[in-house]
PDB file of C-alpha atoms in Angstrom:
ATOM      1  CA  UNK A   1      76.807 135.575  94.776  1.00 84.00           C
ATOM      2  CA  UNK A   2      80.398 135.791  93.607  1.00 91.00           C
ATOM      3  CA  UNK A   3      83.447 136.795  95.621  1.00 91.00           C
ATOM      4  CA  UNK A   4      85.785 139.400  94.149  1.00 91.00           C
ATOM      5  CA  UNK A   5      89.032 137.719  95.254  1.00 93.00           C
ATOM      6  CA  UNK A   6      89.882 134.631  97.269  1.00 92.00           C
ATOM      7  CA  UNK A   7      93.460 133.470  97.805  1.00 93.00           C
ATOM      8  CA  UNK A   8      95.567 131.177  99.959  1.00 93.00           C
ATOM      9  CA  UNK A   9      99.300 130.599 100.242  1.00 94.00           C
ATOM     10  CA  UNK A  10     101.488 127.538 100.677  1.00 94.00           C
ATOM     11  CA  UNK A  11     104.832 127.771 102.497  1.00 92.00           C
ATOM     12  CA  UNK A  12     107.741 126.163 100.660  1.00 91.00           C
ATOM     13  CA  UNK A  13     110.253 124.775 103.187  1.00 87.00           C
ATOM     14  CA  UNK A  14     113.876 125.875 103.085  1.00 80.00           C
ATOM     15  CA  UNK A  15     116.758 123.781 104.378  1.00 67.00           C
ATOM     16  CA  UNK A  16     117.480 124.291 108.068  1.00 51.00           C
ATOM     17  CA  UNK A  17     117.223 122.923 111.581  1.00 46.00           C
ATOM     18  CA  UNK A  18     115.145 123.732 114.616  1.00 48.00           C
ATOM     19  CA  UNK A  19     115.359 122.838 118.286  1.00 46.00           C
ATOM     20  CA  UNK A  20     112.422 121.613 120.367  1.00 49.00           C
ATOM     21  CA  UNK A  21     112.746 121.686 124.134  1.00 49.00           C
ATOM     22  CA  UNK A  22     110.681 119.497 126.405  1.00 52.00           C
ATOM     23  CA  UNK A  23     109.092 120.909 129.601  1.00 55.00           C
ATOM     24  CA  UNK A  24     111.661 122.112 132.171  1.00 56.00           C
ATOM     25  CA  UNK A  25     114.305 121.986 129.493  1.00 54.00           C
ATOM     26  CA  UNK A  26     115.469 118.480 130.302  1.00 51.00           C
ATOM     27  CA  UNK A  27     115.179 117.011 126.793  1.00 45.00           C
ATOM     28  CA  UNK A  28     116.078 118.543 123.479  1.00 46.00           C
ATOM     29  CA  UNK A  29     114.894 117.270 120.123  1.00 47.00           C
ATOM     30  CA  UNK A  30     116.203 118.318 116.731  1.00 45.00           C
ATOM     31  CA  UNK A  31     114.154 118.331 113.568  1.00 52.00           C
ATOM     32  CA  UNK A  32     115.393 118.827 110.016  1.00 53.00           C
ATOM     33  CA  UNK A  33     113.533 120.001 106.965  1.00 56.00           C
ATOM     34  CA  UNK A  34     114.862 119.851 103.428  1.00 67.00           C
ATOM     35  CA  UNK A  35     115.162 122.436 100.695  1.00 80.00           C
ATOM     36  CA  UNK A  36     112.339 122.229  98.148  1.00 90.00           C
ATOM     37  CA  UNK A  37     112.089 124.133  94.886  1.00 92.00           C
ATOM     38  CA  UNK A  38     108.781 124.874  93.149  1.00 94.00           C
ATOM     39  CA  UNK A  39     108.586 125.850  89.479  1.00 94.00           C
ATOM     40  CA  UNK A  40     105.560 127.205  87.629  1.00 95.00           C
ATOM     41  CA  UNK A  41     104.879 126.748  83.920  1.00 94.00           C
ATOM     42  CA  UNK A  42     101.489 128.347  83.462  1.00 93.00           C
ATOM     43  CA  UNK A  43      99.207 126.329  85.731  1.00 95.00           C
ATOM     44  CA  UNK A  44     101.600 123.368  85.883  1.00 96.00           C
ATOM     45  CA  UNK A  45     103.378 122.961  89.233  1.00 96.00           C
ATOM     46  CA  UNK A  46     106.748 121.166  89.396  1.00 96.00           C
ATOM     47  CA  UNK A  47     108.097 120.326  92.859  1.00 96.00           C
ATOM     48  CA  UNK A  48     111.699 119.134  93.283  1.00 95.00           C
ATOM     49  CA  UNK A  49     113.118 117.696  96.492  1.00 93.00           C
ATOM     50  CA  UNK A  50     115.666 115.209  97.836  1.00 93.00           C
ATOM     51  CA  UNK A  51     113.454 112.203  96.951  1.00 94.00           C
ATOM     52  CA  UNK A  52     112.690 113.237  93.386  1.00 95.00           C
ATOM     53  CA  UNK A  53     110.404 115.408  91.269  1.00 96.00           C
ATOM     54  CA  UNK A  54     106.606 115.590  91.086  1.00 97.00           C
ATOM     55  CA  UNK A  55     104.566 117.369  88.418  1.00 97.00           C
ATOM     56  CA  UNK A  56     100.870 118.250  88.398  1.00 97.00           C
ATOM     57  CA  UNK A  57      98.748 120.076  85.866  1.00 97.00           C
ATOM     58  CA  UNK A  58      95.984 122.446  87.036  1.00 97.00           C
ATOM     59  CA  UNK A  59      95.007 123.790  83.606  1.00 96.00           C
ATOM     60  CA  UNK A  60      91.438 122.577  84.073  1.00 95.00           C
ATOM     61  CA  UNK A  61      90.952 125.098  86.915  1.00 95.00           C
ATOM     62  CA  UNK A  62      90.734 128.818  86.154  1.00 95.00           C
ATOM     63  CA  UNK A  63      93.007 130.243  88.862  1.00 96.00           C
ATOM     64  CA  UNK A  64      96.182 132.328  89.082  1.00 96.00           C
ATOM     65  CA  UNK A  65      99.360 130.742  90.483  1.00 96.00           C
ATOM     66  CA  UNK A  66     102.312 132.887  91.523  1.00 95.00           C
ATOM     67  CA  UNK A  67     105.494 132.616  93.602  1.00 94.00           C
ATOM     68  CA  UNK A  68     106.083 135.297  96.239  1.00 92.00           C
ATOM     69  CA  UNK A  69     109.267 136.700  97.743  1.00 86.00           C
ATOM     70  CA  UNK A  70     112.810 137.041  96.469  1.00 83.00           C
ATOM     71  CA  UNK A  71     113.569 133.385  97.165  1.00 82.00           C
ATOM     72  CA  UNK A  72     110.139 132.201  95.942  1.00 85.00           C
ATOM     73  CA  UNK A  73     109.324 130.456  99.225  1.00 87.00           C
ATOM     74  CA  UNK A  74     105.574 131.028  99.048  1.00 92.00           C
ATOM     75  CA  UNK A  75     103.059 129.867  96.461  1.00 95.00           C
ATOM     76  CA  UNK A  76      99.862 131.904  96.195  1.00 96.00           C
ATOM     77  CA  UNK A  77      96.641 130.720  94.566  1.00 96.00           C
ATOM     78  CA  UNK A  78      94.202 133.456  93.483  1.00 96.00           C
ATOM     79  CA  UNK A  79      90.626 133.064  92.300  1.00 95.00           C
ATOM     80  CA  UNK A  80      88.788 136.133  90.976  1.00 95.00           C
ATOM     81  CA  UNK A  81      85.002 136.396  90.827  1.00 94.00           C
ATOM     82  CA  UNK A  82      84.319 132.813  91.810  1.00 93.00           C
ATOM     83  CA  UNK A  83      81.159 131.178  93.037  1.00 94.00           C
ATOM     84  CA  UNK A  84      81.028 128.796  95.980  1.00 94.00           C
ATOM     85  CA  UNK A  85      82.248 125.696  94.104  1.00 94.00           C
ATOM     86  CA  UNK A  86      85.005 127.593  92.316  1.00 93.00           C
ATOM     87  CA  UNK A  87      86.312 129.047  95.587  1.00 95.00           C
ATOM     88  CA  UNK A  88      86.648 125.524  97.004  1.00 96.00           C
ATOM     89  CA  UNK A  89      89.261 124.718  94.346  1.00 96.00           C
ATOM     90  CA  UNK A  90      91.677 127.227  95.903  1.00 96.00           C
ATOM     91  CA  UNK A  91      92.179 125.162  99.046  1.00 97.00           C
ATOM     92  CA  UNK A  92      92.164 121.960  96.984  1.00 97.00           C
ATOM     93  CA  UNK A  93      95.150 123.134  94.929  1.00 97.00           C
ATOM     94  CA  UNK A  94      97.007 124.151  98.104  1.00 96.00           C
ATOM     95  CA  UNK A  95      96.409 120.698  99.590  1.00 97.00           C
ATOM     96  CA  UNK A  96      97.712 119.014  96.432  1.00 97.00           C
ATOM     97  CA  UNK A  97     100.886 121.120  96.500  1.00 96.00           C
ATOM     98  CA  UNK A  98     101.418 120.403 100.211  1.00 96.00           C
ATOM     99  CA  UNK A  99     101.146 116.660  99.504  1.00 97.00           C
ATOM    100  CA  UNK A 100     103.664 117.039  96.676  1.00 96.00           C
ATOM    101  CA  UNK A 101     106.111 118.820  99.002  1.00 95.00           C
ATOM    102  CA  UNK A 102     105.637 116.142 101.640  1.00 95.00           C
ATOM    103  CA  UNK A 103     106.159 113.436  99.040  1.00 96.00           C
ATOM    104  CA  UNK A 104     109.501 114.721  97.722  1.00 95.00           C
ATOM    105  CA  UNK A 105     110.856 115.274 101.255  1.00 94.00           C
ATOM    106  CA  UNK A 106     109.441 112.516 103.471  1.00 94.00           C
ATOM    107  CA  UNK A 107     107.753 110.109 101.059  1.00 96.00           C
ATOM    108  CA  UNK A 108     104.552 108.151 101.689  1.00 97.00           C
ATOM    109  CA  UNK A 109     104.274 104.651 103.125  1.00 98.00           C
ATOM    110  CA  UNK A 110     101.187 102.446 103.323  1.00 98.00           C
ATOM    111  CA  UNK A 111     101.128  99.183 105.250  1.00 98.00           C
ATOM    112  CA  UNK A 112      98.695  96.373 104.408  1.00 98.00           C
ATOM    113  CA  UNK A 113      97.867  93.207 106.353  1.00 98.00           C
ATOM    114  CA  UNK A 114      96.550  89.880 105.100  1.00 97.00           C
ATOM    115  CA  UNK A 115      93.406  88.651 106.859  1.00 97.00           C
ATOM    116  CA  UNK A 116      92.276  85.027 106.512  1.00 97.00           C
ATOM    117  CA  UNK A 117      90.267  82.514 108.523  1.00 96.00           C
ATOM    118  CA  UNK A 118      91.481  79.207 107.064  1.00 94.00           C
ATOM    119  CA  UNK A 119      93.369  79.412 103.769  1.00 97.00           C
ATOM    120  CA  UNK A 120      96.633  81.404 104.181  1.00 97.00           C
ATOM    121  CA  UNK A 121      97.099  84.123 101.582  1.00 97.00           C
ATOM    122  CA  UNK A 122     100.475  83.812  99.860  1.00 97.00           C
ATOM    123  CA  UNK A 123     101.937  87.023  98.449  1.00 97.00           C
ATOM    124  CA  UNK A 124     104.953  87.047  96.112  1.00 97.00           C
ATOM    125  CA  UNK A 125     106.671  90.233  94.913  1.00 97.00           C
ATOM    126  CA  UNK A 126     107.986  90.264  91.317  1.00 95.00           C
ATOM    127  CA  UNK A 127     109.757  92.720  88.985  1.00 95.00           C
ATOM    128  CA  UNK A 128     111.675  94.587  91.698  1.00 94.00           C
ATOM    129  CA  UNK A 129     108.565  95.414  93.701  1.00 94.00           C
ATOM    130  CA  UNK A 130     106.355  96.540  90.814  1.00 96.00           C
ATOM    131  CA  UNK A 131     104.209  93.388  90.554  1.00 98.00           C
ATOM    132  CA  UNK A 132     102.290  91.635  93.330  1.00 98.00           C
ATOM    133  CA  UNK A 133     101.117  88.031  92.933  1.00 98.00           C
ATOM    134  CA  UNK A 134      98.411  86.811  95.304  1.00 98.00           C
ATOM    135  CA  UNK A 135      97.930  83.045  95.595  1.00 98.00           C
ATOM    136  CA  UNK A 136      95.682  80.661  97.552  1.00 97.00           C
ATOM    137  CA  UNK A 137      93.027  83.318  98.255  1.00 98.00           C
ATOM    138  CA  UNK A 138      90.075  81.350  99.703  1.00 96.00           C
ATOM    139  CA  UNK A 139      91.881  78.231  98.474  1.00 96.00           C
ATOM    140  CA  UNK A 140      91.533  79.219  94.823  1.00 96.00           C
ATOM    141  CA  UNK A 141      94.128  78.131  92.282  1.00 97.00           C
ATOM    142  CA  UNK A 142      93.749  81.366  90.336  1.00 97.00           C
ATOM    143  CA  UNK A 143      96.772  83.688  90.637  1.00 98.00           C
ATOM    144  CA  UNK A 144      95.855  87.336  91.085  1.00 98.00           C
ATOM    145  CA  UNK A 145      98.429  89.780  89.669  1.00 98.00           C
ATOM    146  CA  UNK A 146      98.406  93.472  90.585  1.00 98.00           C
ATOM    147  CA  UNK A 147     100.727  95.940  88.853  1.00 98.00           C
ATOM    148  CA  UNK A 148     101.860  98.885  90.990  1.00 98.00           C
ATOM    149  CA  UNK A 149     101.445 102.431  89.736  1.00 97.00           C
ATOM    150  CA  UNK A 150     104.569 104.151  88.318  1.00 96.00           C
ATOM    151  CA  UNK A 151     106.971 105.200  91.070  1.00 96.00           C
ATOM    152  CA  UNK A 152     105.433 102.877  93.698  1.00 97.00           C
ATOM    153  CA  UNK A 153     107.336  99.904  95.117  1.00 97.00           C
ATOM    154  CA  UNK A 154     105.963  97.051  97.195  1.00 97.00           C
ATOM    155  CA  UNK A 155     107.884  94.826  99.606  1.00 97.00           C
ATOM    156  CA  UNK A 156     107.117  92.133 102.159  1.00 97.00           C
ATOM    157  CA  UNK A 157     107.721  93.267 105.737  1.00 95.00           C
ATOM    158  CA  UNK A 158     110.518  91.495 107.575  1.00 94.00           C
ATOM    159  CA  UNK A 159     109.332  92.575 111.027  1.00 94.00           C
ATOM    160  CA  UNK A 160     105.645  91.634 110.786  1.00 95.00           C
ATOM    161  CA  UNK A 161     104.060  88.492 109.405  1.00 95.00           C
ATOM    162  CA  UNK A 162     101.571  88.815 106.515  1.00 95.00           C
ATOM    163  CA  UNK A 163     102.349  92.508 105.987  1.00 97.00           C
ATOM    164  CA  UNK A 164     103.031  94.456 102.790  1.00 98.00           C
ATOM    165  CA  UNK A 165     104.758  97.851 102.633  1.00 98.00           C
ATOM    166  CA  UNK A 166     104.038 100.257  99.758  1.00 98.00           C
ATOM    167  CA  UNK A 167     106.274 103.297  99.300  1.00 97.00           C
ATOM    168  CA  UNK A 168     106.336 106.190  96.853  1.00 97.00           C
ATOM    169  CA  UNK A 169     106.430 109.966  96.461  1.00 97.00           C
ATOM    170  CA  UNK A 170     102.943 110.556  95.037  1.00 97.00           C
ATOM    171  CA  UNK A 171     100.247 109.951  97.651  1.00 98.00           C
ATOM    172  CA  UNK A 172      97.599 109.350  94.990  1.00 98.00           C
ATOM    173  CA  UNK A 173      99.644 106.658  93.245  1.00 98.00           C
ATOM    174  CA  UNK A 174     100.548 104.963  96.544  1.00 98.00           C
ATOM    175  CA  UNK A 175      96.961 104.937  97.804  1.00 98.00           C
ATOM    176  CA  UNK A 176      95.656 103.825  94.402  1.00 98.00           C
ATOM    177  CA  UNK A 177      98.111 100.904  94.345  1.00 98.00           C
ATOM    178  CA  UNK A 178      96.893  99.876  97.805  1.00 98.00           C
ATOM    179  CA  UNK A 179      93.301 100.074  96.566  1.00 98.00           C
ATOM    180  CA  UNK A 180      94.097  97.819  93.597  1.00 98.00           C
ATOM    181  CA  UNK A 181      95.501  95.184  95.952  1.00 98.00           C
ATOM    182  CA  UNK A 182      92.468  95.380  98.235  1.00 98.00           C
ATOM    183  CA  UNK A 183      90.026  95.207  95.322  1.00 98.00           C
ATOM    184  CA  UNK A 184      91.835  92.184  93.894  1.00 98.00           C
ATOM    185  CA  UNK A 185      90.969  90.222  97.045  1.00 97.00           C
ATOM    186  CA  UNK A 186      87.262  90.999  97.300  1.00 96.00           C
ATOM    187  CA  UNK A 187      85.021  88.017  98.092  1.00 96.00           C
ATOM    188  CA  UNK A 188      82.454  87.251  95.379  1.00 95.00           C
ATOM    189  CA  UNK A 189      78.991  85.707  95.810  1.00 96.00           C
ATOM    190  CA  UNK A 190      79.327  85.338  99.598  1.00 96.00           C
ATOM    191  CA  UNK A 191      78.312  87.291 102.666  1.00 96.00           C
ATOM    192  CA  UNK A 192      81.187  89.749 103.223  1.00 94.00           C
ATOM    193  CA  UNK A 193      80.151  90.101 106.880  1.00 95.00           C
ATOM    194  CA  UNK A 194      81.141  86.472 107.406  1.00 96.00           C
ATOM    195  CA  UNK A 195      83.903  86.015 104.816  1.00 96.00           C
ATOM    196  CA  UNK A 196      86.376  88.716 105.820  1.00 96.00           C
ATOM    197  CA  UNK A 197      89.394  87.327 103.954  1.00 97.00           C
ATOM    198  CA  UNK A 198      91.444  89.882 102.071  1.00 97.00           C
ATOM    199  CA  UNK A 199      94.349  92.339 102.199  1.00 98.00           C
ATOM    200  CA  UNK A 200      93.521  95.628 103.911  1.00 98.00           C
ATOM    201  CA  UNK A 201      95.328  98.897 104.659  1.00 98.00           C
ATOM    202  CA  UNK A 202      96.452  98.870 108.289  1.00 97.00           C
ATOM    203  CA  UNK A 203      98.618 101.984 108.569  1.00 97.00           C
ATOM    204  CA  UNK A 204      99.321 105.209 106.670  1.00 97.00           C
ATOM    205  CA  UNK A 205     102.442 107.273 107.235  1.00 96.00           C
ATOM    206  CA  UNK A 206     105.686 108.589 105.775  1.00 95.00           C
ATOM    207  CA  UNK A 207     108.946 106.872 104.873  1.00 94.00           C
ATOM    208  CA  UNK A 208     110.998 109.307 106.959  1.00 89.00           C
ATOM    209  CA  UNK A 209     109.917 110.910 110.210  1.00 81.00           C
ATOM    210  CA  UNK A 210     109.656 114.695 110.318  1.00 64.00           C
ATOM    211  CA  UNK A 211     111.582 114.985 113.597  1.00 55.00           C
ATOM    212  CA  UNK A 212     114.517 112.753 112.639  1.00 49.00           C
TER     213      UNK A 212
END
């Protein structure tokens, strides 16, 4: 059975401040959100914010995208006469756009930790944070090189030992870069329940905090 119309909207934040009061009014916290502009070119969504610009193409999905209001501060996704799988794409597109808005305002940060039992894993950052060299993994002489995705930078943490910090605006590129690092340190031809050496994601968050 097909549904005549299914739609959802995404709020586009406008620059401003808000005040949060703790119980009994003793503490007051301020939060700031940034102005974001969203442009539509057919089914291509372009999101611009203080951290940069993200672009995503949804031409492979048969939906209608439109901006609502005089200031275009709402994005609506419409799907006409869709079956169950086609209706699921409506919320998927909204989630993608929300991640794009979050990326150009707060940015995404992934933290990774090196885990080893005997041989210390040595990590060297090259090419201004775009290339990661992994040495001495399980005592091997082979140098593993992982290239970061475009727009993603990697750095060694100064506060925590054996920790890498990946930052970028696109959550898919940041998470994919972290996956490439983890996959580069997989143990071959051994029991992975016993040999746990590798570099794993330890924390996922944003570069800036929403309530700063």
